[in-house]
Amino acid sequence: MRSGKAPKRIINADPIYGSKIVTKIINRIMRDGKKTIAQHLVYAAFEEIEKTGKKPMVILDTALATVAPKMEVSQRRFGGEYYKVTTEVRGERRESLAIRWLIAGARAKSNKEFHGFHLKLAQELMDAAEGKGYAAKKKEDTLRMAEANK
């Protein structure tokens, strides 16, 4: 039995950049309720991006726009069987998937190349802004599956 939709939580903008997206990234990185550590990691990643002479918020917005999927495959039950159906991704889910893929890509990077999560995150954001890296590959795979199931 379904009991209605869960209410939307209000997310406050982060104190340094004044962005709700940065807060969402911090919340996704956070483990065991250690929000301060997650904030330090994100801000350190933004400092690494600044060292390359680029603006971190511009890179973040570009990365999210590049990585956010437009179509995805979902399952529909019809006549006792499940069919894969191509559906358009709504705005909030697009953003959520993009953030999830960016963080997964940063976590998947090897420790041999980058020592510290903030370096991995900075590199993944810069790669995604250029349309390469784990998150961009994940978007292409999702789109390919959606095209195949039309």
PDB file of C-alpha atoms in Angstrom:
ATOM      1  CA  MET A   1       0.000   0.000   0.000  1.00  0.00           C
ATOM      2  CA  ARG A   2       1.371   3.396  -0.982  1.00  0.00           C
ATOM      3  CA  SER A   3       1.331   6.240   1.486  1.00  0.00           C
ATOM      4  CA  GLY A   4       1.814   9.339  -0.660  1.00  0.00           C
ATOM      5  CA  LYS A   5       4.926  11.150  -1.749  1.00  0.00           C
ATOM      6  CA  ALA A   6       7.756  12.032   0.592  1.00  0.00           C
ATOM      7  CA  PRO A   7       7.965  15.797   1.161  1.00  0.00           C
ATOM      8  CA  LYS A   8      10.775  17.673  -0.587  1.00  0.00           C
ATOM      9  CA  ARG A   9      13.522  18.715   1.785  1.00  0.00           C
ATOM     10  CA  ILE A  10      14.720  22.292   1.620  1.00  0.00           C
ATOM     11  CA  ILE A  11      18.455  22.462   0.947  1.00  0.00           C
ATOM     12  CA  ASN A  12      20.354  25.524   2.085  1.00  0.00           C
ATOM     13  CA  ALA A  13      23.018  27.037  -0.142  1.00  0.00           C
ATOM     14  CA  ASP A  14      26.588  26.407   1.006  1.00  0.00           C
ATOM     15  CA  PRO A  15      28.252  29.280   2.918  1.00  0.00           C
ATOM     16  CA  ILE A  16      31.254  29.908   0.623  1.00  0.00           C
ATOM     17  CA  TYR A  17      29.893  29.643  -2.931  1.00  0.00           C
ATOM     18  CA  GLY A  18      26.207  30.263  -2.181  1.00  0.00           C
ATOM     19  CA  SER A  19      25.152  27.341  -4.373  1.00  0.00           C
ATOM     20  CA  LYS A  20      22.633  24.599  -3.669  1.00  0.00           C
ATOM     21  CA  ILE A  21      24.406  22.301  -6.129  1.00  0.00           C
ATOM     22  CA  VAL A  22      27.613  22.496  -4.081  1.00  0.00           C
ATOM     23  CA  THR A  23      25.575  21.558  -0.992  1.00  0.00           C
ATOM     24  CA  LYS A  24      24.117  18.556  -2.840  1.00  0.00           C
ATOM     25  CA  ILE A  25      27.620  17.423  -3.832  1.00  0.00           C
ATOM     26  CA  ILE A  26      28.824  17.807  -0.239  1.00  0.00           C
ATOM     27  CA  ASN A  27      25.861  15.767   1.002  1.00  0.00           C
ATOM     28  CA  ARG A  28      26.561  12.990  -1.542  1.00  0.00           C
ATOM     29  CA  ILE A  29      30.253  12.828  -0.585  1.00  0.00           C
ATOM     30  CA  MET A  30      29.485  12.839   3.136  1.00  0.00           C
ATOM     31  CA  ARG A  31      29.900   9.520   4.946  1.00  0.00           C
ATOM     32  CA  ASP A  32      28.761   8.673   8.481  1.00  0.00           C
ATOM     33  CA  GLY A  33      27.417  12.199   9.007  1.00  0.00           C
ATOM     34  CA  LYS A  34      30.867  13.817   8.755  1.00  0.00           C
ATOM     35  CA  LYS A  35      29.765  16.897   6.843  1.00  0.00           C
ATOM     36  CA  THR A  36      32.767  19.055   7.771  1.00  0.00           C
ATOM     37  CA  ILE A  37      35.154  16.540   6.210  1.00  0.00           C
ATOM     38  CA  ALA A  38      33.042  16.423   3.037  1.00  0.00           C
ATOM     39  CA  GLN A  39      33.046  20.246   2.888  1.00  0.00           C
ATOM     40  CA  HIS A  40      36.832  20.352   3.223  1.00  0.00           C
ATOM     41  CA  LEU A  41      37.188  17.820   0.391  1.00  0.00           C
ATOM     42  CA  VAL A  42      34.913  19.757  -1.982  1.00  0.00           C
ATOM     43  CA  TYR A  43      36.496  23.129  -1.192  1.00  0.00           C
ATOM     44  CA  ALA A  44      39.991  21.639  -1.583  1.00  0.00           C
ATOM     45  CA  ALA A  45      38.941  20.256  -4.989  1.00  0.00           C
ATOM     46  CA  PHE A  46      37.713  23.734  -5.983  1.00  0.00           C
ATOM     47  CA  GLU A  47      41.051  25.219  -4.878  1.00  0.00           C
ATOM     48  CA  GLU A  48      42.835  22.684  -7.114  1.00  0.00           C
ATOM     49  CA  ILE A  49      40.664  23.815 -10.033  1.00  0.00           C
ATOM     50  CA  GLU A  50      41.511  27.460  -9.241  1.00  0.00           C
ATOM     51  CA  LYS A  51      45.230  26.609  -9.412  1.00  0.00           C
ATOM     52  CA  THR A  52      44.760  25.727 -13.095  1.00  0.00           C
ATOM     53  CA  GLY A  53      43.454  29.262 -13.699  1.00  0.00           C
ATOM     54  CA  LYS A  54      39.805  28.242 -14.162  1.00  0.00           C
ATOM     55  CA  LYS A  55      36.759  29.235 -12.124  1.00  0.00           C
ATOM     56  CA  PRO A  56      35.429  26.258 -10.121  1.00  0.00           C
ATOM     57  CA  MET A  57      31.737  27.203 -10.370  1.00  0.00           C
ATOM     58  CA  VAL A  58      31.973  27.557 -14.154  1.00  0.00           C
ATOM     59  CA  ILE A  59      33.713  24.170 -14.382  1.00  0.00           C
ATOM     60  CA  LEU A  60      31.066  22.608 -12.104  1.00  0.00           C
ATOM     61  CA  ASP A  61      28.145  24.023 -14.115  1.00  0.00           C
ATOM     62  CA  THR A  62      29.737  22.946 -17.402  1.00  0.00           C
ATOM     63  CA  ALA A  63      30.464  19.460 -16.028  1.00  0.00           C
ATOM     64  CA  LEU A  64      26.877  19.005 -14.802  1.00  0.00           C
ATOM     65  CA  ALA A  65      25.441  20.248 -18.095  1.00  0.00           C
ATOM     66  CA  THR A  66      27.718  17.919 -20.053  1.00  0.00           C
ATOM     67  CA  VAL A  67      27.094  14.831 -17.924  1.00  0.00           C
ATOM     68  CA  ALA A  68      23.343  15.155 -17.231  1.00  0.00           C
ATOM     69  CA  PRO A  69      21.438  12.522 -19.275  1.00  0.00           C
ATOM     70  CA  LYS A  70      18.425  13.432 -21.409  1.00  0.00           C
ATOM     71  CA  MET A  71      17.036   9.923 -21.902  1.00  0.00           C
ATOM     72  CA  GLU A  72      17.195   6.708 -19.896  1.00  0.00           C
ATOM     73  CA  VAL A  73      15.781   3.204 -19.903  1.00  0.00           C
ATOM     74  CA  SER A  74      13.208   2.294 -17.272  1.00  0.00           C
ATOM     75  CA  GLN A  75      11.169  -0.878 -16.774  1.00  0.00           C
ATOM     76  CA  ARG A  76       7.398  -1.028 -17.245  1.00  0.00           C
ATOM     77  CA  ARG A  77       5.241  -3.994 -16.304  1.00  0.00           C
ATOM     78  CA  PHE A  78       2.670  -4.906 -18.910  1.00  0.00           C
ATOM     79  CA  GLY A  79       0.748  -8.165 -19.035  1.00  0.00           C
ATOM     80  CA  GLY A  80       2.886  -9.908 -16.420  1.00  0.00           C
ATOM     81  CA  GLU A  81       6.138  -9.097 -18.207  1.00  0.00           C
ATOM     82  CA  TYR A  82       8.665  -6.317 -17.792  1.00  0.00           C
ATOM     83  CA  TYR A  83       9.580  -4.251 -20.823  1.00  0.00           C
ATOM     84  CA  LYS A  84      12.395  -1.754 -21.153  1.00  0.00           C
ATOM     85  CA  VAL A  85      10.990   1.613 -22.128  1.00  0.00           C
ATOM     86  CA  THR A  86      12.907   4.729 -23.108  1.00  0.00           C
ATOM     87  CA  THR A  87      11.826   7.708 -21.011  1.00  0.00           C
ATOM     88  CA  GLU A  88      12.912  11.308 -20.775  1.00  0.00           C
ATOM     89  CA  VAL A  89      14.755  12.212 -17.558  1.00  0.00           C
ATOM     90  CA  ARG A  90      13.133  15.008 -15.553  1.00  0.00           C
ATOM     91  CA  GLY A  91      15.240  17.932 -14.290  1.00  0.00           C
ATOM     92  CA  GLU A  92      15.806  16.948 -10.687  1.00  0.00           C
ATOM     93  CA  ARG A  93      16.766  13.373 -11.543  1.00  0.00           C
ATOM     94  CA  ARG A  94      19.115  14.589 -14.301  1.00  0.00           C
ATOM     95  CA  GLU A  95      21.012  16.678 -11.767  1.00  0.00           C
ATOM     96  CA  SER A  96      21.003  13.875  -9.215  1.00  0.00           C
ATOM     97  CA  LEU A  97      22.368  11.310 -11.700  1.00  0.00           C
ATOM     98  CA  ALA A  98      25.055  13.729 -12.904  1.00  0.00           C
ATOM     99  CA  ILE A  99      26.257  14.377  -9.335  1.00  0.00           C
ATOM    100  CA  ARG A 100      26.183  10.657  -8.532  1.00  0.00           C
ATOM    101  CA  TRP A 101      28.244   9.786 -11.626  1.00  0.00           C
ATOM    102  CA  LEU A 102      30.787  12.544 -10.970  1.00  0.00           C
ATOM    103  CA  ILE A 103      31.402  11.327  -7.423  1.00  0.00           C
ATOM    104  CA  ALA A 104      31.511   7.675  -8.506  1.00  0.00           C
ATOM    105  CA  GLY A 105      34.077   8.608 -11.149  1.00  0.00           C
ATOM    106  CA  ALA A 106      36.213  10.397  -8.583  1.00  0.00           C
ATOM    107  CA  ARG A 107      36.034   7.421  -6.205  1.00  0.00           C
ATOM    108  CA  ALA A 108      36.954   5.010  -9.015  1.00  0.00           C
ATOM    109  CA  LYS A 109      40.200   6.812  -9.887  1.00  0.00           C
ATOM    110  CA  SER A 110      43.391   5.059  -8.801  1.00  0.00           C
ATOM    111  CA  ASN A 111      45.429   6.209  -5.804  1.00  0.00           C
ATOM    112  CA  LYS A 112      48.646   5.835  -7.809  1.00  0.00           C
ATOM    113  CA  GLU A 113      47.863   8.870  -9.953  1.00  0.00           C
ATOM    114  CA  PHE A 114      46.118  11.078  -7.396  1.00  0.00           C
ATOM    115  CA  HIS A 115      46.874  11.134  -3.681  1.00  0.00           C
ATOM    116  CA  GLY A 116      43.741  12.378  -1.972  1.00  0.00           C
ATOM    117  CA  PHE A 117      40.074  12.447  -2.885  1.00  0.00           C
ATOM    118  CA  HIS A 118      40.048  16.199  -3.495  1.00  0.00           C
ATOM    119  CA  LEU A 119      42.544  15.756  -6.362  1.00  0.00           C
ATOM    120  CA  LYS A 120      40.439  12.951  -7.851  1.00  0.00           C
ATOM    121  CA  LEU A 121      37.269  15.057  -7.620  1.00  0.00           C
ATOM    122  CA  ALA A 122      38.953  18.084  -9.192  1.00  0.00           C
ATOM    123  CA  GLN A 123      40.247  15.953 -12.075  1.00  0.00           C
ATOM    124  CA  GLU A 124      36.868  14.285 -12.627  1.00  0.00           C
ATOM    125  CA  LEU A 125      35.106  17.681 -12.715  1.00  0.00           C
ATOM    126  CA  MET A 126      37.605  19.044 -15.244  1.00  0.00           C
ATOM    127  CA  ASP A 127      37.362  15.870 -17.351  1.00  0.00           C
ATOM    128  CA  ALA A 128      33.549  15.978 -17.295  1.00  0.00           C
ATOM    129  CA  ALA A 129      33.552  19.643 -18.344  1.00  0.00           C
ATOM    130  CA  GLU A 130      35.559  18.588 -21.414  1.00  0.00           C
ATOM    131  CA  GLY A 131      33.235  15.650 -22.133  1.00  0.00           C
ATOM    132  CA  LYS A 132      35.550  12.841 -21.087  1.00  0.00           C
ATOM    133  CA  GLY A 133      36.095  10.739 -17.969  1.00  0.00           C
ATOM    134  CA  TYR A 134      33.927   8.230 -16.101  1.00  0.00           C
ATOM    135  CA  ALA A 135      30.792  10.392 -15.825  1.00  0.00           C
ATOM    136  CA  ALA A 136      30.771  11.300 -19.531  1.00  0.00           C
ATOM    137  CA  LYS A 137      31.206   7.630 -20.466  1.00  0.00           C
ATOM    138  CA  LYS A 138      28.326   6.701 -18.169  1.00  0.00           C
ATOM    139  CA  LYS A 139      26.076   9.276 -19.888  1.00  0.00           C
ATOM    140  CA  GLU A 140      27.012   7.927 -23.341  1.00  0.00           C
ATOM    141  CA  ASP A 141      26.261   4.356 -22.216  1.00  0.00           C
ATOM    142  CA  THR A 142      22.857   5.425 -20.866  1.00  0.00           C
ATOM    143  CA  LEU A 143      22.011   7.255 -24.102  1.00  0.00           C
ATOM    144  CA  ARG A 144      23.156   4.283 -26.204  1.00  0.00           C
ATOM    145  CA  MET A 145      20.884   1.942 -24.220  1.00  0.00           C
ATOM    146  CA  ALA A 146      17.969   4.369 -24.608  1.00  0.00           C
ATOM    147  CA  GLU A 147      18.513   4.599 -28.380  1.00  0.00           C
ATOM    148  CA  ALA A 148      18.683   0.810 -28.674  1.00  0.00           C
ATOM    149  CA  ASN A 149      15.379   0.372 -26.820  1.00  0.00           C
ATOM    150  CA  LYS A 150      13.304   2.914 -28.774  1.00  0.00           C
TER     151      LYS A 150
END
